[in-house]
Amino acid sequence: MVKYNFKEIKVVPSGKELVDIILSRTQRQTPTVVHKGSRTKIIREFYMHKVKFTGENFKKKLSDIIDEFPRLEAINPFYSDLLHVLYNKDHFKLALAQVNKARNQISKIATDYIRLLKYGDSLYRCKCLKIAALGRMCTVIKGIGPSLAYLEQVRQHMARLPSIDPNMRTILICGCPNVGKSSFMNKITRADVEEQPYAFTTKSLFVGHTDYNCLRYQVIDTPGILDRPFEDRNIIEMCSITALAHLRSAVLFFLDVSGSCGYSIAQQAALFHSIKSLFLNKPLMIVCNKIDLQPMHALSEEDKRLVDDMKAEAQKTLSIGGDQNGEQQVLFTMSTLTNEGVSTAKNTACERILGHRVELKMKSKKINDCLNRFHVAMPKTRDAKERPVCIPPQVLEQRAKAQEGEQEKEKRKLEKDLENENGGAGVYSASLKKHYILASDEWKDDIIPEIIDGHNVADFMDHDILERVKELEREEGMRLAGVAGDESEINGDDMMPEEREALNAIRKRKKALIQEHRIKKSTAESRPVVPRKFDKDRQFTTQRMGRQLSGLGLDPSKAIERARSRSVPRIGRKRERSVAVDGFGDDSMEIDNEGKGSYKKLRLRSVSRSRLRSRASIEEVVPGKGFKDKKQKVKAIKLGKKSIKQRNKDARKGEADKVILNMMPKHLFSGKRGIGKTSRR
């Protein structure tokens, strides 16, 4: 099946653009320097190459333009006549002939000047011949500038043509203007043809597709036709006449019985009789549209007689065309507003065009060769018992449910129906809240204020609120479990008054320390870290701890000794550790003859406690800071350090700090200065 895709034709450049393209390509793709002292042979070859290259490029570009446009004699007659209607085919052929003539002239110019360059005896003469050759080529191209501009307009028009397949099953809609052709097109296809209550809204052919019995059908909406002489019809009407004349299709002639289109039934009947010769050998149907405004039984006697005459002519046309069943129904009533009769007209048209195509194939000579390859097997009856078609009850139930679902779907009101009921577009505003999924439907219309009590509501919305609540609940549970554990461990009923007083003081102090720790934790981001050597208050010392424990009646010696043993030793202090405790073995310690060990080399490098604390604080993920987990935070910190690494290498304070390492580079400010720029060498 031949496919016509005129959208693939490339853009035709104007004369000036074509000259610029070819000369620029010659300058870029050919050698540009020839020396005065070169041999004459090299000079000739240099300029001959330029002339030959330019001529071949001009010839190739013009050949592409000629070959991409279709030959009107080789394409389908429908497209050939349609292109002739839109623009004169003689002008089109003349423009292509001028382009072809220019191509031959350029080829001849290139050949002649290459022959002259073979006898060039100097650089100056070869250069003059090259300039003359390129100049004559450009003059020829500028002479066909109007033809190239005309072909570009033709290309744009051809690219806008619809993709119509002349060999496909086709339904053609025709009639007077504003009789409902585009409305019917939009009903049976997914095309979106403009509908307006005035004539000649459709100004060109529109194509849509519909399905019937698992087959694809092509539906063509044509512009309106007026009843006037053939030579008086304009381009819009001639598009419809061309489609009726050349496409093998089922024709639906639309008749507006209400007269709201601006044309009476008599005028529409006159149009039908004037173009009835175009309906030969085609299935024809007369569709009486807009019966919601004017029913058929309410027509006058004169109008009924005209409709009957059209019906008789349609039957006669079918019988002349060779249809075996000339008495088949050709008159249909329909209303595109209420969808009454739309599906009937569509289905009947599809069946008629399918039967017509099968009948034409049966009459062709090729059918005899095909019938010899087929064998139709007919089953023989084994007895006289009748066996009617049996449909399982499950299938009937499913069919009934499907029909009920379709009826409910048709009853359901869409947003478009609500819009039409409530004043139309610009008046009705669709509610976006009715599809909200909430616990109660009454909440859908609640108005959420932006400002309440002088505060912005958005400031009190936290996306991590659930995570924070879980963290608080977990902390509260741990705190309650700790208090319960302390109370279960120590019960003050069996204590002396002094001991009970000391226990209450310890618990009070413990609560105060916990509260102080929580306050410090909440302000850890903004509080500076003060080294211990600058701690002037001396809050955490072993002397203070000893005084407090002594005040409580406890022996502080073991606690002080434990704290001192865990403190970080100063650099240079000698540490004595046993081999069993350290576990380093012979690699880390030497044992002398007296049994005393001294560290000589440590294999493992100790990490200070402050460094461990800093690493833990970095990897800790605080909710609300924008990090999903610890891995994401560590990666972000790593990328941040990497981004400022080069800046630190350049000794810059920030991104705006500009560093010029060498104000006066030697290669720019040394050596002899001649004529020309001094900014570069």
PDB file of C-alpha atoms in Angstrom, residues 386-552:
ATOM      1  CA  GLU A 386     -32.321 -29.760  15.774  1.00  0.00           C
ATOM      2  CA  ARG A 387     -29.522 -28.360  17.857  1.00  0.00           C
ATOM      3  CA  PRO A 388     -30.119 -24.636  18.487  1.00  0.00           C
ATOM      4  CA  VAL A 389     -27.403 -22.282  19.667  1.00  0.00           C
ATOM      5  CA  CYS A 390     -26.805 -22.701  23.405  1.00  0.00           C
ATOM      6  CA  ILE A 391     -25.360 -19.830  25.438  1.00  0.00           C
ATOM      7  CA  PRO A 392     -24.179 -20.732  28.955  1.00  0.00           C
ATOM      8  CA  PRO A 393     -26.048 -18.913  31.755  1.00  0.00           C
ATOM      9  CA  GLN A 394     -22.749 -17.518  33.115  1.00  0.00           C
ATOM     10  CA  VAL A 395     -22.161 -15.703  29.829  1.00  0.00           C
ATOM     11  CA  LEU A 396     -25.671 -14.241  29.909  1.00  0.00           C
ATOM     12  CA  GLU A 397     -25.121 -13.019  33.476  1.00  0.00           C
ATOM     13  CA  GLN A 398     -21.826 -11.365  32.530  1.00  0.00           C
ATOM     14  CA  ARG A 399     -23.480  -9.735  29.523  1.00  0.00           C
ATOM     15  CA  ALA A 400     -26.309  -8.399  31.712  1.00  0.00           C
ATOM     16  CA  LYS A 401     -23.815  -7.001  34.236  1.00  0.00           C
ATOM     17  CA  ALA A 402     -21.826  -5.351  31.466  1.00  0.00           C
ATOM     18  CA  GLN A 403     -24.976  -3.710  30.090  1.00  0.00           C
ATOM     19  CA  GLU A 404     -25.918  -2.478  33.567  1.00  0.00           C
ATOM     20  CA  GLY A 405     -22.416  -1.026  33.994  1.00  0.00           C
ATOM     21  CA  GLU A 406     -22.691   0.797  30.663  1.00  0.00           C
ATOM     22  CA  GLN A 407     -26.073   2.210  31.652  1.00  0.00           C
ATOM     23  CA  GLU A 408     -24.679   3.429  34.994  1.00  0.00           C
ATOM     24  CA  LYS A 409     -21.721   4.959  33.184  1.00  0.00           C
ATOM     25  CA  GLU A 410     -24.074   6.803  30.830  1.00  0.00           C
ATOM     26  CA  LYS A 411     -26.173   8.029  33.776  1.00  0.00           C
ATOM     27  CA  ARG A 412     -23.128   9.312  35.662  1.00  0.00           C
ATOM     28  CA  LYS A 413     -22.708  13.036  35.275  1.00  0.00           C
ATOM     29  CA  LEU A 414     -19.354  14.299  34.142  1.00  0.00           C
ATOM     30  CA  GLU A 415     -17.770  17.662  34.854  1.00  0.00           C
ATOM     31  CA  LYS A 416     -18.760  18.790  31.372  1.00  0.00           C
ATOM     32  CA  ASP A 417     -22.431  18.002  32.116  1.00  0.00           C
ATOM     33  CA  LEU A 418     -22.256  19.876  35.415  1.00  0.00           C
ATOM     34  CA  GLU A 419     -20.651  22.808  33.620  1.00  0.00           C
ATOM     35  CA  ASN A 420     -23.456  22.928  31.032  1.00  0.00           C
ATOM     36  CA  GLU A 421     -26.103  22.760  33.748  1.00  0.00           C
ATOM     37  CA  ASN A 422     -24.581  25.543  35.852  1.00  0.00           C
ATOM     38  CA  GLY A 423     -24.062  28.254  33.271  1.00  0.00           C
ATOM     39  CA  GLY A 424     -21.265  26.943  31.034  1.00  0.00           C
ATOM     40  CA  ALA A 425     -17.594  27.869  30.787  1.00  0.00           C
ATOM     41  CA  GLY A 426     -16.576  30.994  32.682  1.00  0.00           C
ATOM     42  CA  VAL A 427     -19.505  30.701  35.090  1.00  0.00           C
ATOM     43  CA  TYR A 428     -19.098  27.225  36.568  1.00  0.00           C
ATOM     44  CA  SER A 429     -15.934  26.475  38.524  1.00  0.00           C
ATOM     45  CA  ALA A 430     -15.112  22.821  39.150  1.00  0.00           C
ATOM     46  CA  SER A 431     -14.455  21.858  42.773  1.00  0.00           C
ATOM     47  CA  LEU A 432     -11.013  20.351  43.321  1.00  0.00           C
ATOM     48  CA  LYS A 433     -11.776  19.322  46.916  1.00  0.00           C
ATOM     49  CA  LYS A 434     -14.496  16.736  46.294  1.00  0.00           C
ATOM     50  CA  HIS A 435     -11.931  14.019  45.508  1.00  0.00           C
ATOM     51  CA  TYR A 436      -9.975  14.541  48.769  1.00  0.00           C
ATOM     52  CA  ILE A 437      -9.555  11.367  50.812  1.00  0.00           C
ATOM     53  CA  LEU A 438     -10.439  12.405  54.381  1.00  0.00           C
ATOM     54  CA  ALA A 439     -11.896  10.665  57.394  1.00  0.00           C
ATOM     55  CA  SER A 440     -15.119  12.674  57.095  1.00  0.00           C
ATOM     56  CA  ASP A 441     -16.648  14.159  53.931  1.00  0.00           C
ATOM     57  CA  GLU A 442     -17.667  17.252  55.931  1.00  0.00           C
ATOM     58  CA  TRP A 443     -14.013  18.261  56.227  1.00  0.00           C
ATOM     59  CA  LYS A 444     -13.602  18.696  52.446  1.00  0.00           C
ATOM     60  CA  ASP A 445     -15.106  22.205  52.433  1.00  0.00           C
ATOM     61  CA  ASP A 446     -13.191  23.459  55.488  1.00  0.00           C
ATOM     62  CA  ILE A 447     -11.236  26.643  54.871  1.00  0.00           C
ATOM     63  CA  ILE A 448      -7.621  26.527  56.054  1.00  0.00           C
ATOM     64  CA  PRO A 449      -6.555  30.076  57.009  1.00  0.00           C
ATOM     65  CA  GLU A 450      -3.125  31.428  56.192  1.00  0.00           C
ATOM     66  CA  ILE A 451      -3.004  33.749  59.238  1.00  0.00           C
ATOM     67  CA  ILE A 452      -4.514  32.959  62.642  1.00  0.00           C
ATOM     68  CA  ASP A 453      -4.030  34.979  65.864  1.00  0.00           C
ATOM     69  CA  GLY A 454      -1.472  37.141  64.077  1.00  0.00           C
ATOM     70  CA  HIS A 455       0.760  34.164  63.185  1.00  0.00           C
ATOM     71  CA  ASN A 456       1.465  32.437  59.901  1.00  0.00           C
ATOM     72  CA  VAL A 457      -0.111  28.957  59.948  1.00  0.00           C
ATOM     73  CA  ALA A 458       2.691  27.556  57.789  1.00  0.00           C
ATOM     74  CA  ASP A 459       5.190  28.255  60.600  1.00  0.00           C
ATOM     75  CA  PHE A 460       3.407  25.696  62.789  1.00  0.00           C
ATOM     76  CA  MET A 461       3.385  22.938  60.181  1.00  0.00           C
ATOM     77  CA  ASP A 462       6.195  20.429  60.606  1.00  0.00           C
ATOM     78  CA  HIS A 463       6.728  17.546  58.192  1.00  0.00           C
ATOM     79  CA  ASP A 464       8.772  15.627  60.823  1.00  0.00           C
ATOM     80  CA  ILE A 465       6.166  15.981  63.555  1.00  0.00           C
ATOM     81  CA  LEU A 466       5.432  12.232  63.734  1.00  0.00           C
ATOM     82  CA  GLU A 467       9.116  11.396  64.045  1.00  0.00           C
ATOM     83  CA  ARG A 468       9.565  14.006  66.786  1.00  0.00           C
ATOM     84  CA  VAL A 469       6.531  12.709  68.693  1.00  0.00           C
ATOM     85  CA  LYS A 470       7.898   9.158  68.560  1.00  0.00           C
ATOM     86  CA  GLU A 471      11.270  10.389  69.828  1.00  0.00           C
ATOM     87  CA  LEU A 472       9.627  12.235  72.731  1.00  0.00           C
ATOM     88  CA  GLU A 473       7.530   9.192  73.626  1.00  0.00           C
ATOM     89  CA  ARG A 474      10.608   6.977  73.538  1.00  0.00           C
ATOM     90  CA  GLU A 475      12.545   9.408  75.766  1.00  0.00           C
ATOM     91  CA  GLU A 476       9.640   9.731  78.165  1.00  0.00           C
ATOM     92  CA  GLY A 477       9.371   5.946  78.396  1.00  0.00           C
ATOM     93  CA  MET A 478      13.076   5.637  79.143  1.00  0.00           C
ATOM     94  CA  ARG A 479      12.830   8.351  81.798  1.00  0.00           C
ATOM     95  CA  LEU A 480       9.848   6.704  83.476  1.00  0.00           C
ATOM     96  CA  ALA A 481      11.565   3.322  83.335  1.00  0.00           C
ATOM     97  CA  GLY A 482      14.657   4.847  84.956  1.00  0.00           C
ATOM     98  CA  VAL A 483      12.648   6.448  87.769  1.00  0.00           C
ATOM     99  CA  ALA A 484      10.739   3.238  88.350  1.00  0.00           C
ATOM    100  CA  GLY A 485      13.980   1.273  88.425  1.00  0.00           C
ATOM    101  CA  ASP A 486      15.510   3.627  90.974  1.00  0.00           C
ATOM    102  CA  GLU A 487      12.448   3.440  93.180  1.00  0.00           C
ATOM    103  CA  SER A 488      12.350  -0.353  92.901  1.00  0.00           C
ATOM    104  CA  GLU A 489      16.016  -0.581  93.867  1.00  0.00           C
ATOM    105  CA  ILE A 490      15.927   1.717  96.857  1.00  0.00           C
ATOM    106  CA  ASN A 491      12.909   2.049  99.058  1.00  0.00           C
ATOM    107  CA  GLY A 492      13.137   4.689 101.767  1.00  0.00           C
ATOM    108  CA  ASP A 493      10.717   3.064 104.204  1.00  0.00           C
ATOM    109  CA  ASP A 494      13.394   1.124 106.105  1.00  0.00           C
ATOM    110  CA  MET A 495      15.896   4.006 106.236  1.00  0.00           C
ATOM    111  CA  MET A 496      16.844   6.331 109.000  1.00  0.00           C
ATOM    112  CA  PRO A 497      15.765   9.970 108.665  1.00  0.00           C
ATOM    113  CA  GLU A 498      19.329  11.058 107.854  1.00  0.00           C
ATOM    114  CA  GLU A 499      19.663   8.372 105.160  1.00  0.00           C
ATOM    115  CA  ARG A 500      16.271   9.273 103.694  1.00  0.00           C
ATOM    116  CA  GLU A 501      17.282  12.919 103.561  1.00  0.00           C
ATOM    117  CA  ALA A 502      20.537  11.986 101.777  1.00  0.00           C
ATOM    118  CA  LEU A 503      18.595   9.815  99.297  1.00  0.00           C
ATOM    119  CA  ASN A 504      16.218  12.679  98.485  1.00  0.00           C
ATOM    120  CA  ALA A 505      19.181  15.019  97.977  1.00  0.00           C
ATOM    121  CA  ILE A 506      20.806  12.538  95.566  1.00  0.00           C
ATOM    122  CA  ARG A 507      17.585  12.138  93.579  1.00  0.00           C
ATOM    123  CA  LYS A 508      17.065  15.901  93.471  1.00  0.00           C
ATOM    124  CA  ARG A 509      20.612  16.430  92.276  1.00  0.00           C
ATOM    125  CA  LYS A 510      20.198  13.688  89.668  1.00  0.00           C
ATOM    126  CA  LYS A 511      17.059  15.320  88.266  1.00  0.00           C
ATOM    127  CA  ALA A 512      18.848  18.676  88.114  1.00  0.00           C
ATOM    128  CA  LEU A 513      21.783  17.140  86.220  1.00  0.00           C
ATOM    129  CA  ILE A 514      19.419  15.443  83.754  1.00  0.00           C
ATOM    130  CA  GLN A 515      17.571  18.705  83.152  1.00  0.00           C
ATOM    131  CA  GLU A 516      20.829  20.598  82.688  1.00  0.00           C
ATOM    132  CA  HIS A 517      22.043  17.966  80.252  1.00  0.00           C
ATOM    133  CA  ARG A 518      18.856  18.261  78.197  1.00  0.00           C
ATOM    134  CA  ILE A 519      19.221  22.040  78.028  1.00  0.00           C
ATOM    135  CA  LYS A 520      22.818  21.702  76.847  1.00  0.00           C
ATOM    136  CA  LYS A 521      21.785  19.106  74.280  1.00  0.00           C
ATOM    137  CA  SER A 522      19.085  21.370  72.827  1.00  0.00           C
ATOM    138  CA  THR A 523      21.571  24.256  72.443  1.00  0.00           C
ATOM    139  CA  ALA A 524      24.495  22.116  71.281  1.00  0.00           C
ATOM    140  CA  GLU A 525      24.388  23.516  67.729  1.00  0.00           C
ATOM    141  CA  SER A 526      24.835  27.143  68.736  1.00  0.00           C
ATOM    142  CA  ARG A 527      26.984  26.745  71.905  1.00  0.00           C
ATOM    143  CA  PRO A 528      30.756  27.089  71.403  1.00  0.00           C
ATOM    144  CA  VAL A 529      33.017  24.293  72.606  1.00  0.00           C
ATOM    145  CA  VAL A 530      35.285  25.526  75.431  1.00  0.00           C
ATOM    146  CA  PRO A 531      38.434  23.477  76.108  1.00  0.00           C
ATOM    147  CA  ARG A 532      38.879  22.244  79.650  1.00  0.00           C
ATOM    148  CA  LYS A 533      42.021  24.275  80.209  1.00  0.00           C
ATOM    149  CA  PHE A 534      39.924  27.425  79.794  1.00  0.00           C
ATOM    150  CA  ASP A 535      37.235  26.202  82.202  1.00  0.00           C
ATOM    151  CA  LYS A 536      37.634  28.899  84.864  1.00  0.00           C
ATOM    152  CA  ASP A 537      34.690  27.702  86.928  1.00  0.00           C
ATOM    153  CA  ARG A 538      36.362  24.328  87.518  1.00  0.00           C
ATOM    154  CA  GLN A 539      32.986  22.650  87.733  1.00  0.00           C
ATOM    155  CA  PHE A 540      34.203  19.098  87.180  1.00  0.00           C
ATOM    156  CA  THR A 541      37.196  18.323  89.422  1.00  0.00           C
ATOM    157  CA  THR A 542      38.096  15.406  91.659  1.00  0.00           C
ATOM    158  CA  GLN A 543      38.443  17.727  94.692  1.00  0.00           C
ATOM    159  CA  ARG A 544      34.879  18.983  94.247  1.00  0.00           C
ATOM    160  CA  MET A 545      33.610  15.435  93.788  1.00  0.00           C
ATOM    161  CA  GLY A 546      35.453  14.357  96.947  1.00  0.00           C
ATOM    162  CA  ARG A 547      33.910  17.215  98.970  1.00  0.00           C
ATOM    163  CA  GLN A 548      30.400  16.361  97.759  1.00  0.00           C
ATOM    164  CA  LEU A 549      30.774  12.655  98.514  1.00  0.00           C
ATOM    165  CA  SER A 550      32.265  13.382 101.926  1.00  0.00           C
ATOM    166  CA  GLY A 551      29.334  15.657 102.647  1.00  0.00           C
ATOM    167  CA  LEU A 552      27.005  12.791 101.898  1.00  0.00           C
TER     168      LEU A 552
END
